[in-house]
CSV table of C-alpha atoms and ligand atoms in Angstrom, one decimal:
chain,number,residue,atom,x,y,z
A,1,ARG,CA,40.7,30.2,-11.3
A,2,ARG,CA,39.3,27.0,-12.7
A,3,GLY,CA,41.8,24.9,-14.7
A,4,GLU,CA,44.6,27.1,-13.5
A,5,GLU,CA,46.7,24.3,-12.1
A,6,GLU,CA,46.9,22.6,-15.4
A,7,GLN,CA,48.8,25.6,-16.8
A,8,LEU,CA,51.6,25.5,-14.1
A,9,SER,CA,55.2,24.7,-15.0
A,10,LYS,CA,56.6,21.3,-14.0
A,11,ASP,CA,58.6,22.9,-11.2
A,12,CYS,CA,55.5,24.6,-9.8
A,13,ARG,CA,53.4,21.4,-10.0
A,14,GLU,CA,56.2,19.5,-8.1
A,15,LEU,CA,56.4,22.3,-5.5
A,16,ILE,CA,52.7,22.4,-4.8
A,17,SER,CA,52.4,18.6,-4.6
A,18,SER,CA,54.7,18.8,-1.5
A,19,LEU,CA,52.8,21.6,0.3
A,20,PRO,CA,49.9,21.5,2.8
A,21,THR,CA,46.7,22.6,1.1
A,22,GLN,CA,43.3,24.1,2.1
A,23,LYS,CA,40.3,25.2,0.2
A,24,ASP,CA,40.3,28.8,-0.9
A,25,TRP,CA,37.2,31.1,-0.5
A,26,LEU,CA,37.0,31.0,-4.3
A,27,PRO,CA,37.0,27.7,-6.2
A,28,GLY,CA,40.6,26.4,-6.0
A,29,ASN,CA,43.2,25.8,-3.4
A,30,LEU,CA,45.6,27.6,-1.2
A,31,TYR,CA,49.1,26.2,-0.5
A,32,GLN,CA,51.1,26.8,2.6
A,33,TYR,CA,54.5,28.0,1.4
A,34,GLN,CA,57.1,29.5,3.8
A,35,GLY,CA,54.3,29.8,6.4
A,36,PHE,CA,51.8,31.7,4.2
A,37,TRP,CA,48.7,30.5,2.2
A,38,LEU,CA,49.1,31.3,-1.5
A,39,PRO,CA,47.1,30.3,-4.6
A,40,SER,CA,49.0,28.3,-7.2
A,41,HIS,CA,49.4,31.2,-9.6
A,42,TYR,CA,51.2,33.3,-7.0
A,43,LEU,CA,53.6,30.3,-6.5
A,44,GLN,CA,54.1,30.1,-10.2
A,45,ASN,CA,55.0,33.7,-10.4
A,46,ILE,CA,57.3,33.5,-7.4
A,47,LEU,CA,59.3,30.9,-9.2
A,48,THR,CA,59.2,32.8,-12.5
A,49,CYS,CA,60.3,36.1,-11.1
A,50,ARG,CA,63.1,34.5,-9.1
A,51,ASN,CA,64.6,33.6,-12.5
A,52,GLN,CA,63.5,36.5,-14.6
A,53,PHE,CA,63.0,39.7,-12.6
A,54,GLN,CA,66.0,41.9,-12.1
A,55,PRO,CA,65.4,44.3,-9.2
A,56,ARG,CA,67.0,47.8,-9.1
A,57,GLN,CA,68.0,49.8,-6.1
A,58,SER,CA,65.7,52.6,-7.4
A,59,ASP,CA,62.6,50.3,-7.4
A,60,ILE,CA,59.8,51.2,-5.0
A,61,PHE,CA,57.7,48.3,-3.7
A,62,LEU,CA,54.2,48.9,-2.4
A,63,VAL,CA,53.4,46.0,-0.2
A,64,THR,CA,50.0,45.2,1.2
A,65,LEU,CA,47.7,42.4,2.1
A,66,PRO,CA,44.6,42.3,-0.2
A,67,LYS,CA,42.0,44.7,1.1
A,68,SER,CA,44.4,46.9,3.2
A,69,GLY,CA,44.2,49.9,0.9
A,70,THR,CA,46.3,48.7,-2.1
A,71,THR,CA,44.3,50.7,-4.6
A,72,TRP,CA,44.6,53.9,-2.6
A,73,LEU,CA,48.3,53.5,-2.0
A,74,LYS,CA,49.0,52.8,-5.6
A,75,ALA,CA,47.1,56.0,-6.6
A,76,MET,CA,48.9,58.2,-4.1
A,77,VAL,CA,52.4,56.9,-4.8
A,78,PHE,CA,51.8,57.0,-8.6
A,79,ALA,CA,50.7,60.7,-8.3
A,80,LEU,CA,53.6,61.5,-6.0
A,81,VAL,CA,56.3,60.0,-8.2
A,82,ASN,CA,54.9,61.4,-11.5
A,83,ARG,CA,54.0,64.8,-10.2
A,84,THR,CA,56.4,66.7,-12.5
A,85,GLN,CA,55.1,65.0,-15.6
A,86,TYR,CA,51.4,64.9,-14.5
A,87,ASP,CA,50.0,67.8,-12.6
A,88,PRO,CA,47.8,66.4,-9.8
A,89,LYS,CA,45.4,69.4,-9.5
A,90,SER,CA,42.0,68.0,-9.0
A,91,ASN,CA,40.5,69.7,-12.1
A,92,GLN,CA,43.2,68.3,-14.2
A,93,THR,CA,41.5,65.9,-16.5
A,94,GLN,CA,44.6,64.8,-18.3
A,95,HIS,CA,46.0,62.9,-15.3
A,96,PRO,CA,46.4,59.2,-15.9
A,97,LEU,CA,44.5,58.5,-12.7
A,98,VAL,CA,41.4,60.1,-14.2
A,99,SER,CA,41.3,57.6,-17.1
A,100,ASN,CA,42.9,54.5,-15.6
A,101,ASN,CA,42.2,52.3,-12.6
A,102,PRO,CA,45.3,52.5,-10.2
A,103,HIS,CA,45.9,48.8,-10.8
A,104,GLU,CA,46.6,49.5,-14.5
A,105,LEU,CA,49.2,52.1,-13.5
A,106,VAL,CA,51.1,50.2,-10.9
A,107,PRO,CA,51.3,46.5,-11.8
A,108,PHE,CA,51.9,43.6,-9.3
A,109,LEU,CA,54.9,41.4,-9.1
A,110,GLU,CA,53.0,38.2,-8.7
A,111,LEU,CA,49.4,38.7,-10.0
A,112,GLU,CA,47.4,40.4,-12.7
A,113,PRO,CA,47.8,43.1,-13.8
A,114,ARG,CA,51.4,41.9,-13.5
A,115,ILE,CA,54.7,43.4,-14.6
A,116,ASP,CA,56.3,42.0,-17.6
A,117,TYR,CA,59.6,40.7,-16.1
A,118,ASN,CA,61.5,41.4,-19.3
A,119,GLN,CA,59.9,44.6,-20.6
A,120,ILE,CA,60.0,46.5,-17.4
A,121,ASP,CA,63.8,46.8,-17.6
A,122,SER,CA,63.2,49.5,-20.2
A,123,CYS,CA,61.1,51.6,-17.7
A,124,PRO,CA,62.7,54.8,-16.5
A,125,PRO,CA,63.4,54.8,-12.7
A,126,PRO,CA,61.9,54.6,-10.3
A,127,ARG,CA,59.7,51.6,-11.1
A,128,LEU,CA,56.6,51.2,-8.9
A,129,ILE,CA,55.8,47.6,-8.2
A,130,ALA,CA,53.1,46.3,-6.0
A,131,THR,CA,53.0,43.0,-4.2
A,132,HIS,CA,50.9,41.1,-1.7
A,133,LEU,CA,53.8,38.6,-1.0
A,134,PRO,CA,55.1,38.2,2.5
A,135,LEU,CA,58.6,39.3,3.1
A,136,ILE,CA,60.0,35.8,3.3
A,137,SER,CA,58.7,35.0,-0.2
A,138,LEU,CA,60.0,38.1,-2.0
A,139,PRO,CA,62.9,37.1,-4.2
A,140,GLU,CA,66.3,37.3,-2.4
A,141,SER,CA,67.5,39.7,-5.1
A,142,VAL,CA,64.7,42.2,-4.2
A,143,LYS,CA,65.7,42.0,-0.5
A,144,LYS,CA,69.3,42.6,-1.3
A,145,SER,CA,68.7,45.3,-3.9
A,146,GLY,CA,68.3,48.2,-1.4
A,147,CYS,CA,65.0,49.1,-2.9
A,148,LYS,CA,62.4,51.2,-1.0
A,149,ILE,CA,59.4,49.4,0.5
A,150,VAL,CA,56.2,51.1,1.6
A,151,TYR,CA,54.1,48.6,3.6
A,152,LEU,CA,50.4,49.3,4.3
A,153,CYS,CA,48.3,47.2,6.6
A,154,ARG,CA,44.9,47.6,8.1
A,155,ASN,CA,43.0,46.6,11.2
A,156,PRO,CA,42.4,42.8,10.6
A,157,LYS,CA,38.7,43.1,11.5
A,158,ASP,CA,38.2,45.6,8.7
A,159,THR,CA,40.5,43.7,6.4
A,160,PHE,CA,38.5,40.6,6.9
A,161,VAL,CA,35.1,42.3,6.3
A,162,SER,CA,36.4,44.0,3.1
A,163,LEU,CA,37.9,40.6,1.9
A,164,TRP,CA,34.6,38.8,2.6
A,165,HIS,CA,32.7,41.4,0.5
A,166,PHE,CA,35.2,41.3,-2.2
A,167,THR,CA,35.3,37.5,-2.4
A,168,ASN,CA,31.5,37.5,-2.9
A,169,LYS,CA,31.8,40.0,-5.7
A,170,MET,CA,34.3,37.7,-7.4
A,171,ARG,CA,32.1,34.6,-7.0
A,172,THR,CA,29.8,34.0,-9.9
A,173,GLU,CA,26.1,33.4,-9.6
A,174,GLU,CA,26.8,29.7,-10.2
A,175,MET,CA,29.2,29.6,-7.2
A,176,GLY,CA,26.8,31.4,-4.9
A,177,SER,CA,27.9,33.5,-2.0
A,178,ILE,CA,30.1,32.3,0.8
A,179,SER,CA,29.0,33.0,4.4
A,180,ILE,CA,30.7,35.3,6.8
A,181,GLU,CA,30.9,32.5,9.4
A,182,GLU,CA,32.7,30.1,7.0
A,183,THR,CA,35.3,32.7,5.9
A,184,PHE,CA,35.7,34.1,9.5
A,185,GLU,CA,36.6,30.6,10.8
A,186,SER,CA,39.3,30.2,8.2
A,187,PHE,CA,40.6,33.8,8.5
A,188,CYS,CA,41.1,33.1,12.3
A,189,ARG,CA,43.2,30.1,11.4
A,190,GLY,CA,45.3,32.3,9.1
A,191,VAL,CA,43.9,30.6,6.0
A,192,ASN,CA,43.2,33.3,3.4
A,193,VAL,CA,45.2,34.7,0.5
A,194,CYS,CA,48.6,35.7,1.8
A,195,GLY,CA,47.5,35.0,5.4
A,196,PRO,CA,48.0,34.8,8.3
A,197,VAL,CA,47.6,38.6,8.3
A,198,TRP,CA,49.5,38.9,11.7
A,199,ASP,CA,52.6,37.1,10.4
A,200,HIS,CA,52.5,39.1,7.1
A,201,ALA,CA,52.4,42.4,9.1
A,202,LEU,CA,55.0,41.2,11.6
A,203,GLY,CA,57.6,40.4,8.9
A,204,PHE,CA,57.5,43.9,7.5
A,205,TRP,CA,57.1,45.5,11.0
A,206,LYS,CA,60.4,43.9,12.1
A,207,GLU,CA,62.1,44.9,8.8
A,208,SER,CA,60.9,48.5,9.2
A,209,LEU,CA,62.5,48.6,12.7
A,210,GLU,CA,65.7,47.3,11.3
A,211,ASN,CA,65.8,49.5,8.2
A,212,PRO,CA,63.7,52.5,8.9
A,213,GLU,CA,65.3,54.5,6.1
A,214,ARG,CA,64.3,51.9,3.5
A,215,VAL,CA,61.0,50.3,4.8
A,216,LEU,CA,58.1,52.5,5.8
A,217,PHE,CA,55.4,50.7,7.8
A,218,LEU,CA,51.9,52.3,7.6
A,219,LYS,CA,48.4,51.6,8.8
A,220,TYR,CA,45.3,52.4,6.8
A,221,GLU,CA,43.7,53.9,9.9
A,222,GLU,CA,46.7,56.3,10.4
A,223,LEU,CA,46.5,57.3,6.8
A,224,LYS,CA,42.8,58.1,7.1
A,225,GLU,CA,43.5,60.1,10.3
A,226,ASP,CA,46.4,62.2,9.1
A,227,PRO,CA,46.8,61.7,5.3
A,228,GLU,CA,48.8,64.9,4.8
A,229,ASN,CA,51.7,64.0,7.1
A,230,HIS,CA,51.8,60.4,6.1
A,231,LEU,CA,52.0,61.4,2.4
A,232,ARG,CA,54.9,63.7,3.3
A,233,ARG,CA,56.6,60.8,5.1
A,234,ILE,CA,56.0,58.5,2.1
A,235,ALA,CA,57.5,61.1,-0.2
A,236,GLU,CA,60.6,61.4,2.0
A,237,VAL,CA,61.2,57.7,2.3
A,238,ILE,CA,60.8,57.0,-1.4
A,239,GLY,CA,63.3,59.8,-2.2
A,240,CYS,CA,61.0,62.5,-3.6
A,241,PRO,CA,60.3,64.8,-0.6
A,242,ILE,CA,57.8,67.6,-1.0
A,243,SER,CA,59.7,70.9,-1.5
A,244,MET,CA,58.9,74.2,0.1
A,245,GLU,CA,57.7,75.5,-3.2
A,246,GLU,CA,55.4,72.5,-3.6
A,247,GLU,CA,54.1,73.1,0.0
A,248,SER,CA,53.3,76.7,-1.0
A,249,PHE,CA,50.9,75.5,-3.7
A,250,ASP,CA,49.3,72.7,-1.6
A,251,LEU,CA,50.7,69.8,-3.6
A,252,VAL,CA,49.9,67.4,-0.8
A,253,ASP,CA,46.3,68.3,-0.7
A,254,GLN,CA,46.0,68.2,-4.4
A,255,ILE,CA,47.3,64.6,-4.5
A,256,LEU,CA,45.1,63.6,-1.6
A,257,GLU,CA,42.1,65.1,-3.4
A,258,LEU,CA,42.9,63.4,-6.7
A,259,CYS,CA,43.2,60.0,-4.8
A,260,SER,CA,40.3,60.4,-2.4
A,261,PHE,CA,37.8,57.7,-2.2
A,262,ASP,CA,35.0,60.0,-3.5
A,263,ARG,CA,37.0,61.3,-6.4
A,264,LEU,CA,38.4,57.9,-7.6
A,265,SER,CA,35.2,55.9,-7.0
A,266,ASN,CA,33.1,58.4,-9.0
A,267,LEU,CA,35.3,58.3,-12.1
A,268,GLU,CA,33.8,56.6,-15.1
A,269,VAL,CA,36.8,54.2,-15.4
A,270,ASN,CA,36.1,53.1,-11.9
A,271,ARG,CA,32.4,53.0,-12.1
A,272,ILE,CA,31.9,51.0,-15.3
A,273,GLY,CA,35.5,49.9,-16.3
A,274,LYS,CA,36.8,46.4,-15.9
A,275,GLN,CA,40.1,44.7,-15.2
A,276,PRO,CA,41.4,42.4,-18.0
A,277,SER,CA,40.3,39.5,-15.8
A,278,GLY,CA,36.7,40.8,-16.2
A,279,LEU,CA,36.5,42.0,-12.6
A,280,ASN,CA,34.6,45.3,-12.2
A,281,ASN,CA,36.9,48.2,-11.2
A,282,SER,CA,34.1,49.3,-8.9
A,283,SER,CA,34.9,46.2,-6.7
A,284,PHE,CA,37.9,48.0,-5.4
A,285,PHE,CA,35.8,50.8,-3.9
A,286,ARG,CA,33.2,49.8,-1.3
A,287,ARG,CA,33.0,52.2,1.7
A,288,GLY,CA,36.6,53.1,2.4
A,289,GLU,CA,35.9,53.6,6.1
A,290,VAL,CA,37.5,52.7,9.4
A,291,GLY,CA,35.5,50.4,11.7
A,292,ASP,CA,32.9,49.0,9.2
A,293,TRP,CA,33.5,45.6,11.0
A,294,LYS,CA,31.1,46.8,13.6
A,295,ASN,CA,28.3,46.4,11.0
A,296,HIS,CA,29.2,42.8,10.2
A,297,LEU,CA,30.9,41.0,13.1
A,298,THR,CA,29.1,39.9,16.2
A,299,PRO,CA,30.8,41.1,19.5
A,300,GLN,CA,31.9,37.4,20.0
A,301,MET,CA,33.6,37.3,16.6
A,302,ALA,CA,35.3,40.7,17.2
A,303,LEU,CA,36.5,39.5,20.7
A,304,LYS,CA,37.8,36.2,19.2
A,305,LEU,CA,39.8,38.0,16.5
A,306,ASP,CA,41.1,40.6,18.9
A,307,GLU,CA,42.4,37.8,21.2
A,308,ILE,CA,44.1,36.0,18.4
A,309,ILE,CA,45.8,39.2,17.1
A,310,LYS,CA,46.9,40.1,20.6
A,311,GLU,CA,48.5,36.8,21.2
A,312,LYS,CA,50.1,36.5,17.8
A,313,LEU,CA,51.6,40.0,17.9
A,314,GLY,CA,52.8,39.5,21.5
A,315,ASP,CA,55.4,42.0,22.6
A,316,SER,CA,56.5,42.9,19.1
A,317,GLY,CA,55.4,46.5,19.7
A,318,LEU,CA,52.8,46.2,16.8
A,319,ALA,CA,49.2,46.5,17.8
A,320,PHE,CA,45.8,47.1,16.1
B,1,LIG,P1,36.3,48.5,2.2
B,1,LIG,O1,35.9,47.2,1.6
B,1,LIG,O2,36.3,48.5,3.7
B,1,LIG,O3,35.4,49.7,1.7
B,1,LIG,P2,42.5,47.1,-1.7
B,1,LIG,O4,42.7,48.3,-2.5
B,1,LIG,O5,43.7,46.6,-1.0
B,1,LIG,O6,41.8,46.0,-2.5
B,1,LIG,O7,41.5,47.5,-0.5
B,1,LIG,C1,40.2,47.8,-0.8
B,1,LIG,C2,39.7,48.6,0.4
B,1,LIG,O8,40.2,50.0,0.3
B,1,LIG,C3,38.2,48.8,0.3
B,1,LIG,O9,37.7,48.9,1.7
B,1,LIG,C4,38.0,50.1,-0.4
B,1,LIG,O10,36.8,50.7,-0.3
B,1,LIG,C5,39.1,50.9,0.2
B,1,LIG,N1,39.6,52.0,-0.7
B,1,LIG,C6,39.7,52.0,-2.0
B,1,LIG,N2,40.1,53.2,-2.5
B,1,LIG,C7,40.2,54.0,-1.4
B,1,LIG,C8,40.6,55.4,-1.2
B,1,LIG,N3,40.9,56.1,-2.3
B,1,LIG,N4,40.6,55.8,0.0
B,1,LIG,C9,40.3,55.0,1.1
B,1,LIG,N5,39.9,53.7,1.0
B,1,LIG,C10,39.9,53.2,-0.3
């Protein structure tokens, strides 16, 4: 991320000069824009896609906070949407998910691997687009487009622990590792990429209550608990429900098996492959469990975060 700010457009440099700033967990800064802490390249891409990206009603947005299960959701929805073209049976070696990391198959709106705002217009519908952006920062055109949104969040304690590990994998030897105490303190203040996590989740929670036919709100823990029924629900909301015939040959289980943590994390592409940025694909697969926070947070830390979350979510009906 070094030198990144020199490559920003004049508009973006002007914008960030007016915003509150804090140090990121990686070298570089986060800027508070519309209430959320974003790195400068996110802001640049927000500005660019406002001008260049043309949403379609048939688009499907996969929205997550980093470390909430983005890679898993991308894999499952890619397999669902493309099931006629690519047979998801687990012994099927021709499936794109066997030779590509899910991030290569479903690009992001605002970060790498990023959609090409111009070329994507030639993609056949539905387009799958991922984003970590909070609702308020999505281009107005996207909100008005009537597109489908699948939002996946995760217990903030596990999200935090996953993010802390991931950050340390991204830090070079020269940077050294960052301590759990330092990152926890800033996470509790809401200062992490796309944080505060509670406000991010609340935005989409409210949207899902207002537009349940268009916005599906999911939790990682619920997906782990009952993946079959949640996958069926995703298929319905995004407009490609599982048919009786597909049920008869266990399509849901086939997709879940293809996208399981064990299967994906053991594929060569995910064991030794890299992202164009140089990041190891294996960084996206750590433990994939619920409750790993217990191995990293002290009881005091857990209590503190629980209290913050409870207060911030208030009587919204959302709880973790
Ligand atoms: P842990 O660090 O707790 O193991 P993201 O994809 O948003 O970056 O989130 C990464 C988290 O999702 C990591 O959590 C990772 O292990 C977990 N994950 C990745 N693939 C998964 C899968 N197929 N099933 C369940 N969890 C998965």
